[in-house]
Amino acid sequence: MIPTAPERRRALLLGLGGAAALVAGGTGLALTLGKGTDGDGAGDTESGAEAARRPKVRPWRHDVKLDLPTLCTAADGVLYVAADFRITALDARTGHKRWDGPRLLFLPNQPAVADGSVYVGGGDELWALDADGRKKWTFPTEGQIHSRPTLAGGIVYFASQDKHVYAVRADGGRKVWSRPLGDEIQGSPTVADGTVYIGCDGKDSTLYALDASSGAKKWDFPADGGFAQKPVVSGGLVYAGAGDGSLYAINSEKGTRKWSVPGTTGADPTVCLAGDTLCVAGADGRVHALDASTGAKKWTHEGMSTVNPTQLAVAGGLVYFSETLSAVGSVRALDADDGSERWSTATGAKMSPGNRDTGPVTAYGFVYVTNESGVLALDAATGKAPGPATSASPAGGGTAG
């Protein structure tokens, strides 16, 4: 049975596996940005030299008139948007449409892109599209695919609600292996150093490490509430937030705990790395920064209880997130060093439902978000937004575009 659009949106809001953008747990590519101006006179201001080095960007929007846009991915100068039962490719710098993919029988999840091909799930099939949006192949499963694919070494890794993790060849869709786990899988995998890391919640509240070439289990790590969000792997550690709000740093080879912080945030905290700092957000509206090696707290941005921040993105010394409960679709940027707010921009409409599990995408000097009106590209350094319907707070120096 194919879910209706409202059913699919409700499912997305229940935590269908983070995504992260093009790096684990986050949503973006690295870029170099200067710090924005405080606007109220406090804090650092951008020097002339910094402004000259900052990418020249012109904020833009792409309106979507039919079904709401959900998720997007940036790669090779293209922004791939999942909306209206298809994938649409936009020029990432101008917003001009390049192509519309074929109409799908499901609302697609956040796509993954590698070597000019686009991989996306959402129904009970994984689809592969070529660089022009034409179908290359499909791979069927026995359940809905809420997992965002991850590519490594010519293999596409993803999970299905049929309780299996899959590895299929990117060049033809042939199955390499599948591995059953203990319950339906909402989360997305992270692949690093020949290992696939993926979490389960529900009855099987466990984080797994699987051999990337065979699917054989290397270790498992159980925790209360399970692991619905995508883990982050760096420096021999796996960072993962559990359903009870706790945060864990786990030895990537042995599966043993190095440190943990109980009750860090609300349920299913999302994590990303900014150098040696681990940034964490949850449903309680707060964003924390921890020392990645010890778990010691560096700072906390209190936010608001109604914020319910999305996945985090880090680029150029700033931490970005959107507010899923904001009536005006606010996007914020924090200083990664001290948690101070650099800017806050209202996009003019509520964030579309998929944002809770993906968040902003950063690339080419932009922050890309989707709200109930369409896709917006904000200036990543200042928060400047396109069009007369948007505005920015004085804290960011961004004004209506």
XYZ file of C-alpha atoms in Angstrom:
401
model
C 0.000 0.000 0.000
C 1.432 3.385 -0.967
C 1.269 5.962 1.857
C -0.539 9.211 1.259
C 1.399 12.468 1.423
C 0.056 13.361 4.913
C 0.897 9.876 6.184
C 4.400 10.187 4.818
C 4.891 13.582 6.426
C 3.710 12.274 9.787
C 6.174 9.418 9.459
C 9.013 11.795 8.691
C 8.283 13.760 11.843
C 8.625 10.645 13.989
C 12.346 10.424 13.359
C 13.120 8.452 10.259
C 16.816 8.447 10.426
C 18.926 11.388 10.077
C 20.471 12.212 7.512
C 22.928 14.085 7.382
C 23.950 15.738 4.577
C 26.947 14.919 2.722
C 28.860 14.110 5.852
C 27.603 11.885 8.624
C 25.185 13.446 11.029
C 25.388 16.775 9.341
C 24.025 18.296 6.263
C 26.714 19.935 4.248
C 29.993 20.294 2.476
C 32.890 22.261 3.928
C 33.253 25.860 2.833
C 35.192 28.882 4.006
C 33.150 31.687 5.523
C 33.882 34.837 7.427
C 31.987 35.544 10.636
C 28.821 37.540 10.209
C 28.216 40.925 11.776
C 26.435 41.004 15.114
C 24.204 43.877 14.096
C 23.690 45.014 17.698
C 27.345 45.954 17.974
C 28.358 43.018 20.168
C 31.015 40.482 19.247
C 33.275 40.276 16.225
C 32.583 42.049 12.959
C 33.695 41.010 9.525
C 36.832 42.776 8.295
C 37.245 44.025 4.745
C 39.731 41.246 4.014
C 37.362 38.619 5.389
C 34.512 40.014 3.306
C 36.684 39.865 0.196
C 37.516 36.202 0.823
C 33.896 35.236 1.483
C 32.125 33.658 -1.521
C 29.928 36.110 -3.431
C 26.432 34.701 -3.270
C 23.003 35.913 -4.333
C 20.194 34.345 -2.273
C 17.430 32.709 -4.298
C 14.207 30.762 -3.929
C 12.471 28.042 -5.941
C 8.729 27.858 -5.354
C 6.967 24.506 -5.248
C 3.241 24.742 -5.959
C 2.118 21.140 -5.577
C 3.303 18.676 -2.948
C 5.606 20.146 -0.301
C 9.352 19.799 -0.780
C 10.936 17.569 1.808
C 14.689 17.152 1.520
C 17.643 18.245 -0.561
C 21.271 17.358 -1.301
C 24.028 19.427 -2.924
C 26.758 17.937 -5.129
C 28.802 19.023 -8.158
C 27.110 22.420 -8.404
C 23.605 20.919 -8.369
C 20.928 20.971 -5.669
C 18.769 17.843 -5.819
C 15.330 18.415 -4.271
C 12.846 15.713 -3.303
C 9.381 17.185 -3.956
C 6.105 16.427 -5.724
C 6.821 12.686 -6.062
C 10.019 13.272 -8.016
C 13.609 14.481 -7.813
C 14.225 17.942 -9.284
C 17.725 19.191 -10.092
C 18.417 22.913 -9.635
C 21.550 24.931 -10.306
C 22.907 25.239 -6.764
C 24.154 28.794 -7.291
C 21.207 30.323 -9.157
C 18.198 28.063 -8.484
C 17.512 27.585 -12.194
C 15.907 24.239 -12.940
C 18.030 21.702 -14.823
C 15.646 18.770 -14.972
C 12.720 16.925 -13.387
C 13.118 13.219 -12.807
C 10.381 10.679 -13.514
C 7.275 10.760 -11.335
C 7.587 8.221 -8.525
C 4.917 6.213 -6.748
C 6.157 7.476 -3.376
C 7.369 10.667 -1.705
C 11.145 10.413 -1.997
C 13.530 10.752 0.925
C 16.764 12.725 0.898
C 18.787 11.588 -2.122
C 22.464 10.620 -2.167
C 24.683 11.575 -5.107
C 27.922 10.013 -6.356
C 29.694 10.051 -9.726
C 26.818 11.881 -11.378
C 24.157 9.382 -10.281
C 21.323 9.988 -7.820
C 20.115 7.312 -5.391
C 16.842 7.678 -3.512
C 14.291 5.630 -1.593
C 10.932 6.333 -0.042
C 8.623 3.522 -1.110
C 9.688 -0.121 -1.078
C 12.274 0.394 -3.854
C 15.642 2.088 -4.117
C 15.921 4.107 -7.345
C 19.032 5.121 -9.250
C 18.865 8.048 -11.717
C 21.537 9.171 -14.149
C 22.995 12.679 -14.459
C 20.015 13.756 -16.598
C 17.365 12.386 -14.230
C 16.591 9.218 -16.215
C 15.977 5.941 -14.398
C 18.978 3.606 -14.384
C 17.707 0.799 -12.173
C 15.526 -0.024 -9.169
C 16.064 -2.436 -6.297
C 12.975 -3.828 -4.489
C 12.654 -4.585 -0.765
C 9.829 -5.918 1.372
C 9.301 -2.711 3.345
C 9.345 1.077 3.179
C 12.785 2.663 2.789
C 13.146 5.547 5.230
C 16.922 5.269 5.229
C 19.053 7.665 3.182
C 21.565 5.726 1.057
C 25.301 5.968 1.728
C 27.856 5.221 -1.003
C 31.363 3.846 -0.539
C 33.612 1.922 -2.905
C 30.989 1.595 -5.624
C 28.430 0.106 -3.208
C 25.150 1.662 -2.068
C 24.282 0.910 1.561
C 20.778 1.478 2.947
C 18.159 -0.050 5.229
C 14.505 -0.979 4.923
C 11.605 -1.476 7.291
C 11.718 -5.131 6.287
C 14.393 -5.274 9.065
C 17.326 -5.632 6.660
C 20.434 -3.636 5.833
C 21.357 -3.870 2.132
C 24.483 -3.445 0.048
C 23.921 -3.202 -3.720
C 26.246 -2.342 -6.573
C 25.965 1.258 -7.713
C 26.658 0.368 -11.360
C 23.712 -1.981 -11.834
C 21.706 -2.466 -8.650
C 22.816 -6.062 -8.049
C 22.651 -7.178 -4.423
C 26.007 -7.780 -2.758
C 24.585 -8.767 0.621
C 21.714 -8.183 3.037
C 21.759 -8.479 6.809
C 18.672 -8.943 9.017
C 18.501 -6.985 12.273
C 16.032 -7.214 15.127
C 13.374 -4.677 14.128
C 12.283 -2.191 11.478
C 15.120 0.215 10.660
C 14.397 3.922 10.444
C 17.993 5.162 10.519
C 20.646 5.659 7.878
C 24.075 4.017 7.764
C 27.509 5.582 8.092
C 30.363 3.805 6.301
C 33.966 4.259 7.441
C 37.131 2.162 7.199
C 35.376 -0.900 5.801
C 32.591 -0.901 8.387
C 28.896 -0.013 8.195
C 27.508 1.590 11.361
C 23.739 1.721 11.748
C 21.314 1.941 14.634
C 17.933 0.420 15.432
C 15.242 1.629 17.781
C 11.981 -0.031 18.772
C 12.386 -3.618 19.965
C 16.009 -3.810 18.825
C 17.558 -0.839 20.622
C 21.078 -1.448 19.354
C 23.880 0.173 17.367
C 25.542 -2.277 14.967
C 28.918 -2.433 13.246
C 28.821 -4.615 10.112
C 31.620 -5.630 7.758
C 31.121 -3.523 4.625
C 32.184 -6.290 2.247
C 30.112 -9.137 3.701
C 27.556 -7.741 6.149
C 28.963 -9.902 8.958
C 28.449 -8.430 12.412
C 31.574 -7.034 14.055
C 29.948 -5.823 17.279
C 26.734 -4.434 18.736
C 26.074 -1.822 21.411
C 22.632 -1.708 23.092
C 21.171 1.373 24.806
C 17.828 2.487 26.193
C 15.652 3.928 23.459
C 17.856 2.655 20.664
C 19.517 4.704 17.933
C 17.214 6.309 15.363
C 19.699 8.926 14.131
C 22.699 8.477 11.879
C 25.982 8.027 13.805
C 29.131 10.082 13.239
C 32.497 8.330 12.935
C 35.831 10.078 13.434
C 39.188 9.461 15.071
C 38.467 5.857 15.990
C 35.205 6.723 17.747
C 31.534 6.341 16.849
C 29.331 9.115 18.221
C 25.646 8.276 18.562
C 22.633 9.724 20.365
C 20.176 7.322 21.987
C 16.412 7.562 22.292
C 16.619 8.425 26.001
C 18.660 11.560 25.232
C 22.039 10.079 26.182
C 25.122 10.529 24.041
C 27.767 7.840 23.537
C 31.331 7.727 22.226
C 32.130 4.131 21.265
C 35.416 2.581 20.149
C 34.900 1.956 16.429
C 36.945 -1.269 16.388
C 35.877 -2.933 19.631
C 32.396 -1.553 20.266
C 33.316 -0.568 23.825
C 32.195 2.673 25.445
C 34.826 5.379 25.867
C 32.486 7.905 27.453
C 28.823 8.747 27.735
C 26.772 11.732 28.829
C 23.303 10.808 30.138
C 20.250 12.891 29.300
C 22.143 15.378 27.158
C 19.075 16.575 25.279
C 15.561 15.494 24.459
C 14.914 12.185 22.708
C 17.073 11.070 19.767
C 19.785 13.747 19.835
C 21.483 14.542 16.537
C 25.244 15.020 16.374
C 27.883 16.527 14.117
C 31.573 17.367 14.405
C 33.224 20.776 14.183
C 36.922 19.989 14.447
C 37.486 18.612 17.958
C 34.052 19.742 19.097
C 30.966 17.536 19.053
C 27.763 19.526 18.555
C 24.517 17.964 19.786
C 20.871 18.995 19.473
C 17.606 17.454 20.596
C 13.911 18.049 20.988
C 14.390 20.179 24.125
C 15.501 23.140 21.975
C 19.088 23.307 23.248
C 22.326 22.912 21.307
C 25.393 21.645 23.199
C 29.084 21.565 22.335
C 31.192 18.830 23.923
C 34.866 17.944 23.799
C 34.922 15.079 21.301
C 37.642 13.157 23.157
C 36.244 13.412 26.700
C 32.591 14.446 26.508
C 33.248 17.509 28.693
C 30.821 20.355 28.010
C 32.209 23.424 26.225
C 29.034 25.474 25.885
C 25.244 25.301 25.673
C 22.937 27.447 23.573
C 19.667 27.422 25.472
C 17.437 28.267 22.516
C 13.728 27.896 23.283
C 11.574 24.975 24.346
C 9.542 25.379 21.154
C 12.498 25.292 18.775
C 12.880 21.512 18.261
C 16.034 21.969 16.159
C 16.785 19.948 13.080
C 19.940 18.077 12.284
C 22.956 20.340 12.569
C 25.304 21.457 9.806
C 28.785 22.846 10.401
C 30.810 24.950 7.974
C 33.307 27.773 8.245
C 33.192 27.947 12.032
C 29.394 28.212 12.198
C 26.765 25.708 13.353
C 23.467 25.872 11.444
C 20.031 24.518 12.291
C 16.391 25.185 11.495
C 13.432 25.415 13.863
C 10.758 22.918 12.899
C 8.099 24.409 15.189
C 8.638 28.021 14.136
C 5.659 29.589 12.347
C 8.058 31.650 10.225
C 10.577 28.882 9.505
C 13.555 30.355 11.332
C 17.126 29.313 10.565
C 19.940 30.059 13.017
C 23.730 30.168 12.888
C 25.835 29.815 16.049
C 29.526 30.455 16.536
C 31.126 27.011 16.881
C 33.699 28.336 19.382
C 31.371 29.768 22.017
C 27.748 29.104 20.963
C 26.855 32.762 20.496
C 24.220 33.470 17.879
C 25.689 34.965 14.711
C 22.398 35.380 12.865
C 18.789 34.257 12.781
C 16.634 34.456 9.654
C 12.905 33.936 9.192
C 12.186 32.236 5.872
C 8.525 33.299 5.827
C 6.841 29.902 6.148
C 7.007 26.795 8.324
C 9.770 24.347 7.601
C 8.621 21.370 5.547
C 8.326 18.149 7.575
C 11.473 16.392 6.392
C 13.715 19.034 7.924
C 13.607 17.477 11.413
C 15.684 14.570 10.204
C 17.953 16.358 7.770
C 18.259 20.051 8.507
C 20.088 22.669 6.452
C 22.458 21.767 3.641
C 25.574 23.944 3.283
C 27.587 24.372 0.086
C 28.969 27.064 -2.251
C 28.502 29.807 0.348
C 24.787 29.021 0.811
C 22.574 27.453 3.440
C 19.758 25.562 1.697
C 16.463 24.884 3.487
C 12.988 23.823 2.423
C 9.841 25.365 3.854
C 6.163 25.043 2.959
C 6.624 27.452 0.030
C 9.634 25.837 -1.596
C 13.423 25.849 -1.500
C 15.493 28.787 -0.233
C 19.191 29.504 -0.556
C 20.419 31.850 2.203
C 23.773 33.594 2.417
C 25.646 31.287 4.800
C 27.761 34.078 6.328
C 25.053 36.670 6.960
C 21.709 34.841 6.813
C 20.470 37.121 4.036
C 17.361 35.609 2.465
C 15.783 36.096 -0.954
C 12.602 37.969 -1.744
C 10.445 40.497 0.103
C 8.588 37.828 2.087
C 11.607 37.018 4.273
C 13.464 38.839 7.004
C 16.452 38.439 9.291
C 17.011 39.421 12.894
C 19.480 42.176 13.795
C 21.730 39.570 15.404
C 22.728 38.274 12.018
C 23.113 41.370 9.949
C 20.965 39.679 7.304
C 18.095 41.599 5.823
C 15.381 40.831 3.342
C 16.953 39.997 -0.006
